[in-house]
Short mmCIF file of C-alpha atoms in Angstrom, two decimals:
data_model
loop_
_atom_site.label_atom_id
_atom_site.label_comp_id
_atom_site.label_asym_id
_atom_site.label_seq_id
_atom_site.Cartn_x
_atom_site.Cartn_y
_atom_site.Cartn_z
CA VAL A 1 180.89 101.62 46.48
CA GLY A 2 180.80 105.02 44.80
CA ALA A 3 182.93 104.17 41.74
CA ARG A 4 183.28 107.26 39.53
CA LYS A 5 184.45 107.16 35.91
CA ARG A 6 186.31 103.89 36.38
CA THR A 7 186.60 100.54 34.66
CA ILE A 8 186.46 97.67 37.16
CA VAL A 9 187.06 94.01 36.37
CA LEU A 10 186.25 91.50 39.11
CA ARG A 11 187.21 87.90 38.55
CA SER A 12 186.63 84.85 40.74
CA SER A 13 189.63 85.64 42.95
CA GLU A 14 188.16 89.07 43.83
CA ALA A 15 184.47 88.16 43.95
CA HIS A 16 184.97 85.06 46.15
CA SER A 17 181.50 83.79 45.09
CA HIS A 18 179.92 86.17 47.61
CA SER A 19 176.91 88.41 47.31
CA LEU A 20 177.82 91.66 45.60
CA GLN A 21 176.49 95.19 46.12
CA LEU A 22 177.16 98.06 43.72
CA LEU A 23 176.13 101.32 45.40
CA ASP A 24 176.10 104.85 43.99
CA CYS A 25 178.36 104.17 41.00
CA HIS A 26 178.51 106.77 38.22
CA SER A 27 179.85 106.55 34.65
CA ALA A 28 181.58 103.25 35.40
CA TYR A 29 182.14 100.05 33.44
CA ILE A 30 181.94 97.07 35.78
CA TYR A 31 182.67 93.51 34.62
CA VAL A 32 181.98 90.79 37.18
CA LEU A 33 183.46 87.81 35.34
CA ALA A 34 182.64 85.32 38.05
CA SER A 35 179.83 83.42 39.70
CA VAL A 36 178.20 85.10 42.69
CA ARG A 37 175.30 84.30 44.99
CA SER A 38 173.38 87.53 44.38
CA VAL A 39 173.89 91.03 43.00
CA GLU A 40 172.24 94.28 44.08
CA LEU A 41 172.64 97.60 42.28
CA VAL A 42 171.41 100.73 44.06
CA GLY A 43 171.60 104.30 42.78
CA CYS A 44 173.91 103.57 39.84
CA CYS A 45 173.89 106.13 37.01
CA SER A 46 175.30 105.95 33.46
CA CYS A 47 176.94 102.58 34.14
CA THR A 48 177.47 99.43 32.12
CA VAL A 49 177.45 96.28 34.25
CA VAL A 50 178.13 92.70 33.14
CA VAL A 51 177.69 89.76 35.51
CA GLY A 52 178.53 86.23 34.41
CA ALA A 53 176.43 83.92 36.60
CA ILE A 54 174.15 84.71 39.53
CA GLY A 55 173.01 81.71 41.51
CA GLY A 56 170.23 83.71 43.20
CA VAL A 57 168.57 87.08 42.69
CA LEU A 58 169.64 90.07 40.60
CA SER A 59 168.28 93.38 41.95
CA ALA A 60 168.45 96.89 40.50
CA HIS A 61 166.89 99.79 42.42
CA TYR A 62 166.87 103.54 41.76
CA CYS A 63 169.23 103.30 38.79
CA GLU A 64 169.34 105.61 35.78
CA ARG A 65 170.86 105.17 32.33
CA LEU A 66 172.01 101.67 33.26
CA SER A 67 172.98 98.95 30.80
CA LEU A 68 172.85 95.60 32.60
CA HIS A 69 173.86 92.21 31.13
CA ALA A 70 173.39 89.16 33.35
CA THR A 71 172.17 85.59 33.74
CA ALA A 72 170.33 84.85 36.96
CA ALA A 73 167.77 82.60 38.56
CA ALA A 74 165.53 85.61 39.30
CA ALA A 75 165.50 89.39 38.80
CA ARG A 76 163.70 92.31 40.40
CA ILE A 77 163.78 95.86 39.06
CA GLY A 78 162.43 98.91 40.87
CA ASN A 79 162.30 102.66 40.28
CA CYS A 80 164.71 102.64 37.33
CA ILE A 81 164.87 105.15 34.46
CA ASP A 82 166.34 104.79 30.96
CA THR A 83 167.62 101.31 31.77
CA SER A 84 168.40 98.50 29.33
CA LEU A 85 168.27 94.93 30.63
CA PHE A 86 169.86 92.09 28.66
CA LEU A 87 168.83 89.02 30.60
CA CYS A 88 168.71 85.27 30.71
CA VAL A 89 166.40 84.63 33.65
CA ASN A 90 164.21 81.57 34.23
CA THR A 91 161.52 83.31 36.26
CA PRO A 92 159.62 86.41 35.11
CA PRO A 93 161.47 89.60 36.12
CA LEU A 94 159.58 91.34 38.93
CA MET A 95 158.97 95.03 38.23
CA TRP A 96 157.97 97.29 41.11
CA GLY A 97 157.78 100.99 41.90
CA GLU A 98 157.97 103.68 39.22
CA ASN A 99 159.94 102.43 36.22
CA HIS A 100 160.31 104.65 33.16
CA ARG A 101 161.76 103.73 29.76
CA VAL A 102 163.04 100.32 30.81
CA SER A 103 163.82 98.06 27.84
CA LEU A 104 164.14 94.28 27.97
CA ALA A 105 166.30 92.19 25.63
CA PRO A 106 167.73 88.67 25.51
CA TYR A 107 171.20 88.05 26.93
CA GLY A 108 173.92 88.26 24.28
CA THR A 109 177.30 88.21 26.04
CA VAL A 110 180.06 85.63 26.23
CA TYR A 111 183.58 85.62 27.64
CA ARG A 112 186.30 83.06 28.31
CA GLY A 113 185.56 81.19 31.55
CA LEU A 114 181.80 81.63 31.48
CA ARG A 115 181.11 77.90 31.52
CA GLU A 116 183.16 77.42 34.71
CA HIS A 117 181.29 80.28 36.36
CA MET A 118 177.95 78.75 35.35
CA ALA A 119 179.09 75.50 36.90
CA ALA A 120 180.10 77.25 40.11
CA ALA A 121 176.71 78.97 40.28
CA ALA A 122 175.06 75.58 39.92
CA GLY A 123 177.12 74.28 42.83
CA MET A 124 176.04 77.21 45.01
CA ARG A 125 172.35 76.60 44.31
CA ALA A 126 172.73 72.90 45.08
CA ALA A 127 174.51 73.69 48.34
CA ARG A 128 171.77 76.08 49.42
CA ALA A 129 169.07 73.55 48.61
CA GLN A 130 170.73 70.82 50.67
CA LEU A 131 172.33 73.06 53.34
CA LEU A 132 175.42 70.92 52.72
CA GLY A 133 178.39 70.99 50.38
CA SER A 134 178.12 68.94 47.19
CA PRO A 135 180.09 65.67 47.10
CA ALA A 136 183.20 65.61 44.95
CA GLU A 137 181.66 63.43 42.26
CA ARG A 138 178.72 65.83 41.91
CA ARG A 139 181.03 68.83 41.63
CA ALA A 140 182.90 67.05 38.86
CA GLU A 141 179.67 66.15 37.06
CA VAL A 142 178.51 69.75 36.61
CA TYR A 143 181.59 70.54 34.51
CA ARG A 144 180.44 68.42 31.54
CA GLY A 145 178.95 71.15 29.37
CA LEU A 146 177.58 74.67 29.28
CA ARG A 147 173.94 73.70 28.73
CA GLU A 148 174.07 71.18 31.60
CA HIS A 149 175.67 73.80 33.85
CA MET A 150 172.99 76.38 33.11
CA ALA A 151 170.22 73.83 33.60
CA ALA A 152 171.67 72.74 36.95
CA ALA A 153 171.93 76.38 37.97
CA GLN A 154 168.29 76.84 36.97
CA VAL A 155 169.46 79.36 34.41
CA CYS A 156 168.49 77.43 31.31
CA ALA A 157 169.69 78.64 27.88
CA GLN A 158 166.66 77.27 26.04
CA LEU A 159 164.44 79.93 24.54
CA GLU A 160 161.25 78.62 26.12
CA ARG A 161 162.84 78.83 29.59
CA ASN A 162 164.14 82.39 29.27
CA CYS A 163 161.50 84.72 30.77
CA TRP A 164 163.27 87.97 29.89
CA ALA A 165 160.25 89.21 27.88
CA ARG A 166 157.55 88.21 30.40
CA PRO A 167 157.90 90.62 33.35
CA LEU A 168 155.56 90.67 36.32
CA SER A 169 154.39 93.91 37.89
CA ALA A 170 154.17 94.08 41.67
CA ALA A 171 152.01 97.22 41.45
CA ARG A 172 148.50 96.97 42.84
CA ARG A 173 145.50 98.68 41.34
CA PRO A 174 142.51 99.73 43.47
CA ARG A 175 139.83 97.08 43.99
CA GLU A 176 141.75 94.53 41.93
CA SER A 177 143.39 91.25 42.80
CA ASP A 178 146.59 91.22 44.82
CA GLU A 179 148.11 88.87 42.23
CA PRO A 180 151.02 90.37 40.24
CA MET A 181 150.09 91.55 36.75
CA ALA A 182 151.87 89.64 33.98
CA GLY A 183 153.16 90.84 30.62
CA LEU A 184 154.29 94.18 29.22
CA GLU A 185 150.72 95.52 29.32
CA GLY A 186 150.85 95.17 33.11
CA CYS A 187 154.24 96.88 33.39
CA PRO A 188 153.99 100.57 32.49
CA GLY A 189 157.28 102.09 31.47
CA CYS A 190 158.66 98.78 30.10
CA SER A 191 159.16 97.76 26.47
CA LEU A 192 161.04 95.21 24.39
CA HIS A 193 164.31 96.24 22.80
CA PRO A 194 163.79 96.57 19.00
CA PRO A 195 165.33 93.56 17.20
CA ALA A 196 166.73 95.84 14.48
CA LYS A 197 168.84 97.63 17.11
CA TYR A 198 169.98 94.49 18.94
CA LEU A 199 173.69 93.67 18.94
CA PRO A 200 175.77 91.26 21.04
CA PHE A 201 177.71 92.92 23.83
CA HIS A 202 181.47 92.50 23.63
CA VAL A 203 183.39 92.09 26.88
CA PRO A 204 186.81 93.67 26.21
CA VAL A 205 188.69 91.28 28.52
CA ASP A 206 188.90 87.48 28.73
CA VAL A 207 187.93 87.25 25.07
CA PRO A 208 187.10 83.69 23.90
CA LEU A 209 189.84 82.11 21.80
CA GLU A 210 187.53 81.82 18.78
CA ALA A 211 186.78 85.55 18.88
CA ALA A 212 190.46 86.41 19.37
CA ASP A 213 191.20 84.46 16.17
CA GLY A 214 188.60 86.47 14.25
CA GLN A 215 185.95 83.75 14.27
CA GLY A 216 182.37 84.17 15.39
CA VAL A 217 181.26 82.97 18.81
CA PRO A 218 177.72 81.56 19.05
CA PRO A 219 175.43 83.05 21.71
CA VAL A 220 175.18 81.25 25.03
CA CYS A 221 171.42 81.70 25.21
CA GLU A 222 169.03 80.90 22.39
CA LEU A 223 167.70 84.02 20.71
CA PRO A 224 164.12 84.64 19.58
CA VAL A 225 163.68 84.37 15.82
CA ALA A 226 163.30 88.12 15.29
CA TYR A 227 166.57 88.87 17.11
CA ALA A 228 168.47 86.04 15.41
CA GLU A 229 167.30 87.22 11.98
CA ALA A 230 168.27 90.81 12.77
CA LEU A 231 171.78 89.69 13.75
CA ALA A 232 172.08 87.60 10.57
CA ALA A 233 171.07 90.61 8.48
CA CYS A 234 173.67 92.74 10.27
CA LEU A 235 176.36 90.17 9.52
CA ARG A 236 175.37 90.12 5.87
CA ARG A 237 175.65 93.91 5.65
CA LEU A 238 179.06 93.78 7.32
CA ASP A 239 180.24 91.08 4.89
CA ASP A 240 178.99 93.11 1.91
CA PHE A 241 180.83 96.19 3.20
CA HIS A 242 184.03 94.17 3.65
CA LYS A 243 183.79 92.95 0.05
CA GLU A 244 183.27 96.49 -1.25
CA VAL A 245 186.28 97.79 0.68
CA SER A 246 188.46 94.88 -0.46
CA ALA A 247 187.65 95.74 -4.09
CA LEU A 248 189.01 99.30 -3.79
CA ASN A 249 192.35 100.36 -5.25
CA GLY A 250 195.26 101.68 -3.21
CA SER A 251 194.20 105.33 -2.84
CA GLY A 252 190.54 104.42 -2.29
CA MET A 253 191.51 101.89 0.37
CA ARG A 254 193.63 104.45 2.23
CA GLU A 255 190.81 107.01 2.11
CA VAL A 256 188.29 104.55 3.57
CA GLN A 257 190.74 103.42 6.25
CA HIS A 258 191.39 107.06 7.24
CA ALA A 259 187.65 107.80 7.44
CA LEU A 260 187.02 104.67 9.52
CA HIS A 261 189.85 105.58 11.87
CA LEU A 262 188.49 109.09 12.43
CA ARG A 263 184.90 107.91 12.94
CA PHE A 264 186.02 105.17 15.33
CA LYS A 265 187.97 107.69 17.40
CA GLU A 266 184.95 110.01 17.47
CA TRP A 267 182.79 107.10 18.64
CA LEU A 268 185.26 106.23 21.40
CA VAL A 269 185.20 109.78 22.73
CA ARG A 270 181.42 110.25 22.38
CA THR A 271 180.49 107.02 24.18
CA GLY A 272 183.12 107.21 26.92
CA ASN A 273 184.91 104.14 25.61
CA MET A 274 188.11 106.11 25.14
CA ARG A 275 188.40 106.37 28.91
CA GLN A 276 187.54 102.69 29.27
CA LEU A 277 190.22 101.80 26.72
CA HIS A 278 192.77 103.85 28.66
CA ASP A 279 191.75 102.17 31.93
CA LEU A 280 192.08 98.70 30.39
CA MET A 281 195.49 99.49 28.90
CA CYS A 282 196.73 100.77 32.27
CA ALA A 283 195.39 97.68 34.03
CA HIS A 284 197.02 95.41 31.44
CA GLY A 285 200.33 97.24 31.81
CA ALA A 286 200.16 96.98 35.60
CA GLY A 287 199.37 93.27 35.34
#
């Protein structure tokens, strides 16, 4: 509650698979690398929040300048401003209240341990449905693969099951049906994130082994064609730039490296990631 200019990492040992509330947080980076029953964000401003697996409902109310990355069975968003949602959700996100400049995009985050958290979320949903704990053989069965885990959790990675781009508006218009209005045309203040500006979100802790070795990590959730093509084009541009830099001579290489170092430092300061980097280094040193 009330986190200010902090970087917080919650893993399974801290989250305890419980419902989570984030209230009145400002300029904070919050990584919930665990499976939880539900998550509610209220009054958060200028925050980046990542949640691995939510067995129930994701809620965000009265938030501003929020960047939210999550997989969940359901999502509801109300009275948010300048908010970016990167979601894998198998029911249409419910939009209510006065939302302004809310953008929707497909989920594009991965970290080491995500598959176990997906499996744990599946177990929580099964337990709620039966009002009983799952038998041991069923708990073992859900650990067979990521796609099976997400399907059992009702957070399916298949493109046709991800409803991130099909929000429902709970707003009622005079003399019209009480049924929610479907689609972006029924959700004023909402838009789709431009594919040309879409990039995967990198979690700076618990990095997958493939990524730590410099290899690419495929997305957990299937991407729409436009977003997949935009990412492929970005990778091609990065590869072309790497080839151009590798062809430079000694002095040219040093000049480019110096310019990249300065620009990267400027970016860290401008975006607030310098503080996040300092927080992570302190946490790593304390651990």
